[in-house]
mmCIF file of C-alpha atoms in Angstrom:
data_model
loop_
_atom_site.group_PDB
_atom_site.id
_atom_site.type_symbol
_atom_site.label_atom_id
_atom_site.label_comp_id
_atom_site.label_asym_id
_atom_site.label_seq_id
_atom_site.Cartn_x
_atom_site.Cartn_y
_atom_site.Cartn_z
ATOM 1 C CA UNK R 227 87.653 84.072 93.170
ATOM 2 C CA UNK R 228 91.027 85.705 93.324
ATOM 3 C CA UNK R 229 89.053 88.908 94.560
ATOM 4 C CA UNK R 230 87.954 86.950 97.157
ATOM 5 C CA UNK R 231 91.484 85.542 98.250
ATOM 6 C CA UNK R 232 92.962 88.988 98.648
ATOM 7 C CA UNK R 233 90.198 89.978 100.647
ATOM 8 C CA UNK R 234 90.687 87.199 103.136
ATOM 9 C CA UNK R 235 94.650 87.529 102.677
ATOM 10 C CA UNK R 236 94.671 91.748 103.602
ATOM 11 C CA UNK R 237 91.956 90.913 106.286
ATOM 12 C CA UNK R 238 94.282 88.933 107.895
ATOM 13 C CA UNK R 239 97.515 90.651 107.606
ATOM 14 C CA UNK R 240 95.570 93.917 109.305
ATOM 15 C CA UNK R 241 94.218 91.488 112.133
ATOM 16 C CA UNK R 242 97.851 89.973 112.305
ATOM 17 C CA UNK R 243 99.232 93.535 112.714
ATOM 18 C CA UNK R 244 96.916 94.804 115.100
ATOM 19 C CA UNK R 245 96.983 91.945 117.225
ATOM 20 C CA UNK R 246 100.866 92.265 117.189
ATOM 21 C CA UNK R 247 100.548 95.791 118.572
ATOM 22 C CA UNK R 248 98.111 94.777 121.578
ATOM 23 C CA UNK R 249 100.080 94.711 124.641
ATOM 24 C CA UNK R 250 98.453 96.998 127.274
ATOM 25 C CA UNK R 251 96.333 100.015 128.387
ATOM 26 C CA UNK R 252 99.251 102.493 129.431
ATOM 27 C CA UNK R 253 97.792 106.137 127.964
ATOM 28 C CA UNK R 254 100.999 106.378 125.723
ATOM 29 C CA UNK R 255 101.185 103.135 124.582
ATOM 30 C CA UNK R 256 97.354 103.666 123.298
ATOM 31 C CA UNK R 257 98.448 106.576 121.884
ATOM 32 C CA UNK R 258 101.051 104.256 119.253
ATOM 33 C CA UNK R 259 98.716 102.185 118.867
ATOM 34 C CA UNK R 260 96.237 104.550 117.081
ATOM 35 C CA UNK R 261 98.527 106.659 115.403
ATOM 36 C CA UNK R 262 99.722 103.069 114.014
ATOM 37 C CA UNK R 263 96.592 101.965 113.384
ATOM 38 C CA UNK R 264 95.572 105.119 111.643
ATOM 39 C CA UNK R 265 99.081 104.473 108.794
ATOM 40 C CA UNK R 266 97.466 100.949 108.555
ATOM 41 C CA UNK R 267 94.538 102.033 107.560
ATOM 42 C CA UNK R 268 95.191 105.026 104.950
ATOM 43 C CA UNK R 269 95.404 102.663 102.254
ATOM 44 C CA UNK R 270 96.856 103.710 99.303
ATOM 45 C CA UNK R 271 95.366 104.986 96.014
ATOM 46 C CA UNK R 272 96.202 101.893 94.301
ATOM 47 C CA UNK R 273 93.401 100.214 96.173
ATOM 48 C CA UNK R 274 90.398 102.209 95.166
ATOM 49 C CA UNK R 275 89.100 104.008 92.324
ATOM 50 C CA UNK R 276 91.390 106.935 90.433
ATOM 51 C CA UNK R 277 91.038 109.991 92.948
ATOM 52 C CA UNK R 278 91.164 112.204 89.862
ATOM 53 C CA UNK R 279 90.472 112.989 85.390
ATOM 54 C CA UNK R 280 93.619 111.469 83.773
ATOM 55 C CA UNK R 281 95.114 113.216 80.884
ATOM 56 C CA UNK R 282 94.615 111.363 77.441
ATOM 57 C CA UNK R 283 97.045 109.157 76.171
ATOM 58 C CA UNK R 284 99.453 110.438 74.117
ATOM 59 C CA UNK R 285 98.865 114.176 75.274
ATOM 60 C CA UNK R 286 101.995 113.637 76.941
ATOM 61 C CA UNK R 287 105.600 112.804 77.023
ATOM 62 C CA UNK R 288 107.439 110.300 79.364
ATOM 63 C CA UNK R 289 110.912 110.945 78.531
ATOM 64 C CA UNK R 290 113.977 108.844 78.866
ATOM 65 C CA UNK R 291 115.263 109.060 82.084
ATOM 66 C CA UNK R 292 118.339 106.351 81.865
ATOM 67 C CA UNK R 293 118.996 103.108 81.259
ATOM 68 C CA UNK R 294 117.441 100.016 82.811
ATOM 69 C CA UNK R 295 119.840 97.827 84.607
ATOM 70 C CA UNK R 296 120.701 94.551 83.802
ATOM 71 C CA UNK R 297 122.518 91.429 86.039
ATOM 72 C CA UNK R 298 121.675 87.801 86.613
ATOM 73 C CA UNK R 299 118.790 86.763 87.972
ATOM 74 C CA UNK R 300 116.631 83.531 88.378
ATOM 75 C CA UNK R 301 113.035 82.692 86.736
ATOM 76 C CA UNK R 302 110.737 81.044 88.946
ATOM 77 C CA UNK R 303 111.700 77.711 87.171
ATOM 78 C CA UNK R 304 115.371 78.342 87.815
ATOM 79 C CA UNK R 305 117.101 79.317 85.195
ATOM 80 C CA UNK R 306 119.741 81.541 84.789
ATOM 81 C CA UNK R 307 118.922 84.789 82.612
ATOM 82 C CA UNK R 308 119.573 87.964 82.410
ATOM 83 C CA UNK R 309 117.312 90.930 83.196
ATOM 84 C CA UNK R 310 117.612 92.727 80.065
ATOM 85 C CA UNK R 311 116.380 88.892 77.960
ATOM 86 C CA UNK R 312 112.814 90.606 79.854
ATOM 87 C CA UNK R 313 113.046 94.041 78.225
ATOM 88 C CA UNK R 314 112.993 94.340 74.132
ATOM 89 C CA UNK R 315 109.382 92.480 72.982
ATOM 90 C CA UNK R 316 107.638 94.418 75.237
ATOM 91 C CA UNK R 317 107.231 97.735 77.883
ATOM 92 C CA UNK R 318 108.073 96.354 81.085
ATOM 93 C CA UNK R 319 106.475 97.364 84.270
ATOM 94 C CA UNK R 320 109.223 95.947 87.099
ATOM 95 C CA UNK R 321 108.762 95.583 90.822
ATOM 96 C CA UNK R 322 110.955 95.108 93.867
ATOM 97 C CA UNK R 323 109.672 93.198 96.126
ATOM 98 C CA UNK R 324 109.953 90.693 98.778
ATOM 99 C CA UNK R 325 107.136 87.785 99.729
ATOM 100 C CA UNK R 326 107.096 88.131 103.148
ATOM 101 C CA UNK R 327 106.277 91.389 102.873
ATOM 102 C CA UNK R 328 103.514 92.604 105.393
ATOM 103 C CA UNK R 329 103.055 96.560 104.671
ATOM 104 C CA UNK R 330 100.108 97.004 103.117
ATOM 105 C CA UNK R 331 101.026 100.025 101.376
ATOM 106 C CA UNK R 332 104.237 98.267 100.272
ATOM 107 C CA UNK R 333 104.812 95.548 97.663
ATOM 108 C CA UNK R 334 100.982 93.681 98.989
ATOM 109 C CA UNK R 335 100.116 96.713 97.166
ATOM 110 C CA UNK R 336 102.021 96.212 93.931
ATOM 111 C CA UNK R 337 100.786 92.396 93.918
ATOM 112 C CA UNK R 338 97.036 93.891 94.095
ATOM 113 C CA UNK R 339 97.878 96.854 91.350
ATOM 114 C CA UNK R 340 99.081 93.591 89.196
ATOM 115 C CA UNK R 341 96.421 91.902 89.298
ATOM 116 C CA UNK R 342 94.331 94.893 88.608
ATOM 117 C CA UNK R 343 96.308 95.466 85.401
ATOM 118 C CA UNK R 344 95.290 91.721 84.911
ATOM 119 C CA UNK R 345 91.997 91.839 85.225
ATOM 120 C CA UNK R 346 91.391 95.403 83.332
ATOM 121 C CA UNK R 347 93.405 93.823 80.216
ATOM 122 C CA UNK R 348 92.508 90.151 79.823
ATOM 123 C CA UNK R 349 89.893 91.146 77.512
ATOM 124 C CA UNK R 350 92.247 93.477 75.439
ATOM 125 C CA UNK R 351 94.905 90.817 73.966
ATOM 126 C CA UNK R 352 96.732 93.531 71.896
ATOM 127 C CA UNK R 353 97.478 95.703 74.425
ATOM 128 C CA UNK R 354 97.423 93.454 76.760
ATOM 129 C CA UNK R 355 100.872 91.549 74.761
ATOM 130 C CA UNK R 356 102.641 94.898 74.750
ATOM 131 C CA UNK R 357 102.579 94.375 78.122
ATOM 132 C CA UNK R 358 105.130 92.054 80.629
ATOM 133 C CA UNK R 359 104.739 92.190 84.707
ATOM 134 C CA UNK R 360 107.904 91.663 86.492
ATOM 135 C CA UNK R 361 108.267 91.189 90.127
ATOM 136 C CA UNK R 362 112.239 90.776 91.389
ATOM 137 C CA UNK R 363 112.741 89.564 94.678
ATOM 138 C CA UNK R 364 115.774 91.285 96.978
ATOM 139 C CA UNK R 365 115.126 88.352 99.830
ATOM 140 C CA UNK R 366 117.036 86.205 97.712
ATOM 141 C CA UNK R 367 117.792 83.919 101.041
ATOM 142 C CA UNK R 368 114.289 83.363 101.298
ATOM 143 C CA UNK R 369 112.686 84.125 97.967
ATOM 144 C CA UNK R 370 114.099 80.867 96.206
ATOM 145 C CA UNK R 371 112.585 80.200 92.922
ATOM 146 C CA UNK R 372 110.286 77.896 94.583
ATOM 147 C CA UNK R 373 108.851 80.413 96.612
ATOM 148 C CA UNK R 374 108.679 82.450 93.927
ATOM 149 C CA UNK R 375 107.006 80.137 91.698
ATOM 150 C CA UNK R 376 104.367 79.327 94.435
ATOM 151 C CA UNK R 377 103.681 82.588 95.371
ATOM 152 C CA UNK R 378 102.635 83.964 91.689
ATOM 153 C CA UNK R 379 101.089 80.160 91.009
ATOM 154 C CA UNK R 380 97.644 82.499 91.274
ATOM 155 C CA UNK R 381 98.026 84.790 88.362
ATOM 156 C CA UNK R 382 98.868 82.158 85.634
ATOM 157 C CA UNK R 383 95.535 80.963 85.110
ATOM 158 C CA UNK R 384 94.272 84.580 85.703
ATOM 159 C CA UNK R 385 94.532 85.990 81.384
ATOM 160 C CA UNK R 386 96.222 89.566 80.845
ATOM 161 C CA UNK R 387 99.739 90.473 80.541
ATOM 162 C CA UNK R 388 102.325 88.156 80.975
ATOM 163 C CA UNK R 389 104.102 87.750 84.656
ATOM 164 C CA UNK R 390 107.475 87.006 85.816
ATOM 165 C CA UNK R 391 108.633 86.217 89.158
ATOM 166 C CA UNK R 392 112.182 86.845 89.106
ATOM 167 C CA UNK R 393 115.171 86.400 92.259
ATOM 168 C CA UNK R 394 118.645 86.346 91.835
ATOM 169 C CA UNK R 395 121.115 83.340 93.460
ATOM 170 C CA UNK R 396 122.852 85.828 96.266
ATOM 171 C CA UNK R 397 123.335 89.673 97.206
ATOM 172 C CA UNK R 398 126.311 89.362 95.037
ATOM 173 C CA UNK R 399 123.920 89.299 92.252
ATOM 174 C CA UNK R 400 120.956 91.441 93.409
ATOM 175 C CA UNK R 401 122.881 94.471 94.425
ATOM 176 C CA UNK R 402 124.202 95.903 91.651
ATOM 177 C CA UNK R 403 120.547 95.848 89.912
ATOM 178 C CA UNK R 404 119.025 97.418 93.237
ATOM 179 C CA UNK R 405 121.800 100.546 93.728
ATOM 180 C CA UNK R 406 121.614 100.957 89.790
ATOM 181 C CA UNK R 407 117.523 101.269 90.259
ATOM 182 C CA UNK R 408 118.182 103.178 93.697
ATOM 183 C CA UNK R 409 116.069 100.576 94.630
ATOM 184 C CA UNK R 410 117.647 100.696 98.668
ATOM 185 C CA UNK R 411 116.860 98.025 100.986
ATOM 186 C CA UNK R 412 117.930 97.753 104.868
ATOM 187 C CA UNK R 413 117.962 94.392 107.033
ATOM 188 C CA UNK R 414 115.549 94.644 110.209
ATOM 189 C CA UNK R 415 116.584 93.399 113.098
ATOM 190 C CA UNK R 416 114.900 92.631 116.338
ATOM 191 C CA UNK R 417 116.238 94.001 120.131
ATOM 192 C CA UNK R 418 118.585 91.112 120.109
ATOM 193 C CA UNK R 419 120.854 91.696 116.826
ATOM 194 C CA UNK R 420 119.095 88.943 115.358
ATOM 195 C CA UNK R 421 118.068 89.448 111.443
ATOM 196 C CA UNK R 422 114.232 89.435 111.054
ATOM 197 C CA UNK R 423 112.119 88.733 108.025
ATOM 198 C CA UNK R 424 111.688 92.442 107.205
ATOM 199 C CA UNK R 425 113.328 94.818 105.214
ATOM 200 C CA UNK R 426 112.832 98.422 105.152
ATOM 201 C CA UNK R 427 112.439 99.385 101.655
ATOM 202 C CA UNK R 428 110.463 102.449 99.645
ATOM 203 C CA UNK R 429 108.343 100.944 97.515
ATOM 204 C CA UNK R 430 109.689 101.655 93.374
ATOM 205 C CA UNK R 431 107.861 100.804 90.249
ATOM 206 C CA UNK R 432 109.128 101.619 86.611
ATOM 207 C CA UNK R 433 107.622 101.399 83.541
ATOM 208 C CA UNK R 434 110.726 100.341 81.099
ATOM 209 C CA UNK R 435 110.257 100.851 77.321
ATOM 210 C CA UNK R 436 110.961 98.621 74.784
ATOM 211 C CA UNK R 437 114.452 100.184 74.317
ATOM 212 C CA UNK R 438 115.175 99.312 77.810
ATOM 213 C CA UNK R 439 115.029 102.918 79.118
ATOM 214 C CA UNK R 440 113.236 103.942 82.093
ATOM 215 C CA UNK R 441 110.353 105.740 81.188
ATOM 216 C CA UNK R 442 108.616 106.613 84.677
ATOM 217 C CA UNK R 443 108.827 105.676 88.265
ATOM 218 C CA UNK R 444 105.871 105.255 90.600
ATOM 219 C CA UNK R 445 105.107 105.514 94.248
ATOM 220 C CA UNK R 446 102.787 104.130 96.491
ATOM 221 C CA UNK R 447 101.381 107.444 96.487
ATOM 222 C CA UNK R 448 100.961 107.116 92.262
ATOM 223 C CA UNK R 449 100.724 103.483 91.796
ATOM 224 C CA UNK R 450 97.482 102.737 90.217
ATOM 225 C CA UNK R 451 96.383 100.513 87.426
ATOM 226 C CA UNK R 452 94.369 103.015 85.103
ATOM 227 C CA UNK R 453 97.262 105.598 85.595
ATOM 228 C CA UNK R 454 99.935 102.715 83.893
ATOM 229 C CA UNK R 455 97.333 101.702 81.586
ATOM 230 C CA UNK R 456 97.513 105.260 79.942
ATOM 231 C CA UNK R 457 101.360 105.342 80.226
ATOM 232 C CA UNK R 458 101.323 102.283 78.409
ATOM 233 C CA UNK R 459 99.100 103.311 75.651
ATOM 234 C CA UNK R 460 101.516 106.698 75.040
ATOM 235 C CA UNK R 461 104.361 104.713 75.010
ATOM 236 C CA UNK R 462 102.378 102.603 72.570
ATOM 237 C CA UNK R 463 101.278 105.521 70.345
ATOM 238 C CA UNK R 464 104.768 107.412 70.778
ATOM 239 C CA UNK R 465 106.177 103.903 69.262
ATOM 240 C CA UNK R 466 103.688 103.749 66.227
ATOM 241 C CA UNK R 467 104.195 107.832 65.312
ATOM 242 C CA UNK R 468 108.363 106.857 65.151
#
């Protein structure tokens, strides 16, 4: 069923852009409106099948590569915490993201890959508890804890690794856990100075160990869910050979 949602959710966010984009038949507007069409459509690697023969867990380091950041933030039920009360129990897998996001290739994609993890790992309860999802809002104007709370109200019923939707009560709070992730996020705003509901961002994943040190760092371009699955099973074995 879920499948099904985020087929009819990603359906319409491609029809919303491309109708956006329709204005007229001017040669060079066509011309944007291919070469935007094309971006839209180069999905990710995330979305499909592994391109390529991972290497076998534990034939490989991930070393340390600093400290996970900490700072107050808000669970979807409101409460004050702070970040690092997530890391410890379990390898952490954090997101930025913001839920009025609209790039496919940007945190839509991370939502999807999390769900994926879900789904491949609901039927593996031991690794699947070494496990906790965290998604971190930086639209904390609009990303409330209600909003956060309804918009991961899918996954809880959905079994595998644990999920937090996290946002913090201002910039004030938020910004020292972004710049210490190098997480950097930009304001859009439309011809008029107005602010819009968009933010520039690169999309950042890391994979957080249960020392709370940053073990990797993926891309769009290397965000899959078998590719974490085998960084979570060396960080496993690298553990259990300590």
């Amino acid at each position: 069923m879920m499948k099904n949602v985020y087929l009819v959710c990603f359906s319409l966010i491609i029809v919303s852009l491309y109708g956006c984009d329709k204005t007229d038949n001017e040669a060079e507007h066509s011309a944007v409106l291919s070469s935007h069409e094309d971006q839209v459509l180069l999905h990710a690697p995330g979305w499909g099948d592994m391109q390529f023969e991972l290497p076998e867990p534990g034939t490989y380091e991930l070393p340390p590569f600093g400290k996970a950041a900490d700072g107050d933030v808000l669970t979807d039920e409101g409460e004050q915490k702070r970040l690092s009360e997530f890391y410890g129990d379990k390898v952490v897998l954090l997101s930025f993201m913001f839920t009025q996001c609209s790039d496919l290739n940007g945190c839509p994609l991370v939502t999807a890959v999390y769900y994926k993890l879900k789904e491949a790992l609901k039927d593996d309860p031991e690794l699947s508890d070494q496990l906790r999802l965290v998604s971190l809002s930086f639209d904390p104007k609009y990303d409330t804890p209600e909003v956060m709370k309804f918009y991961g109200q899918g996954s809880k019923d959905f079994g595998g690794p644990e999920w937090q939707f996290l946002t913090t009560a201002s910039h004030n709070e938020l910004d020292p856990i972004t710049q210490s992730f190098g997480q950097y996020v930009n304001q859009e705003y439309d011809e008029e100075g107005n602010p819009t509901n968009s933010f520039a961002h690169i999309l950042r994943v890391f994979l957080i160990d249960k020392q709370g040190n940053k073990r990797t760092q993926y891309s769009a371009s290397f965000l899959h869910d078998q590719s974490i699955i085998a960084d979570l099973k060396t960080l496993i074995m690298e553990e259990q050979d300590s």
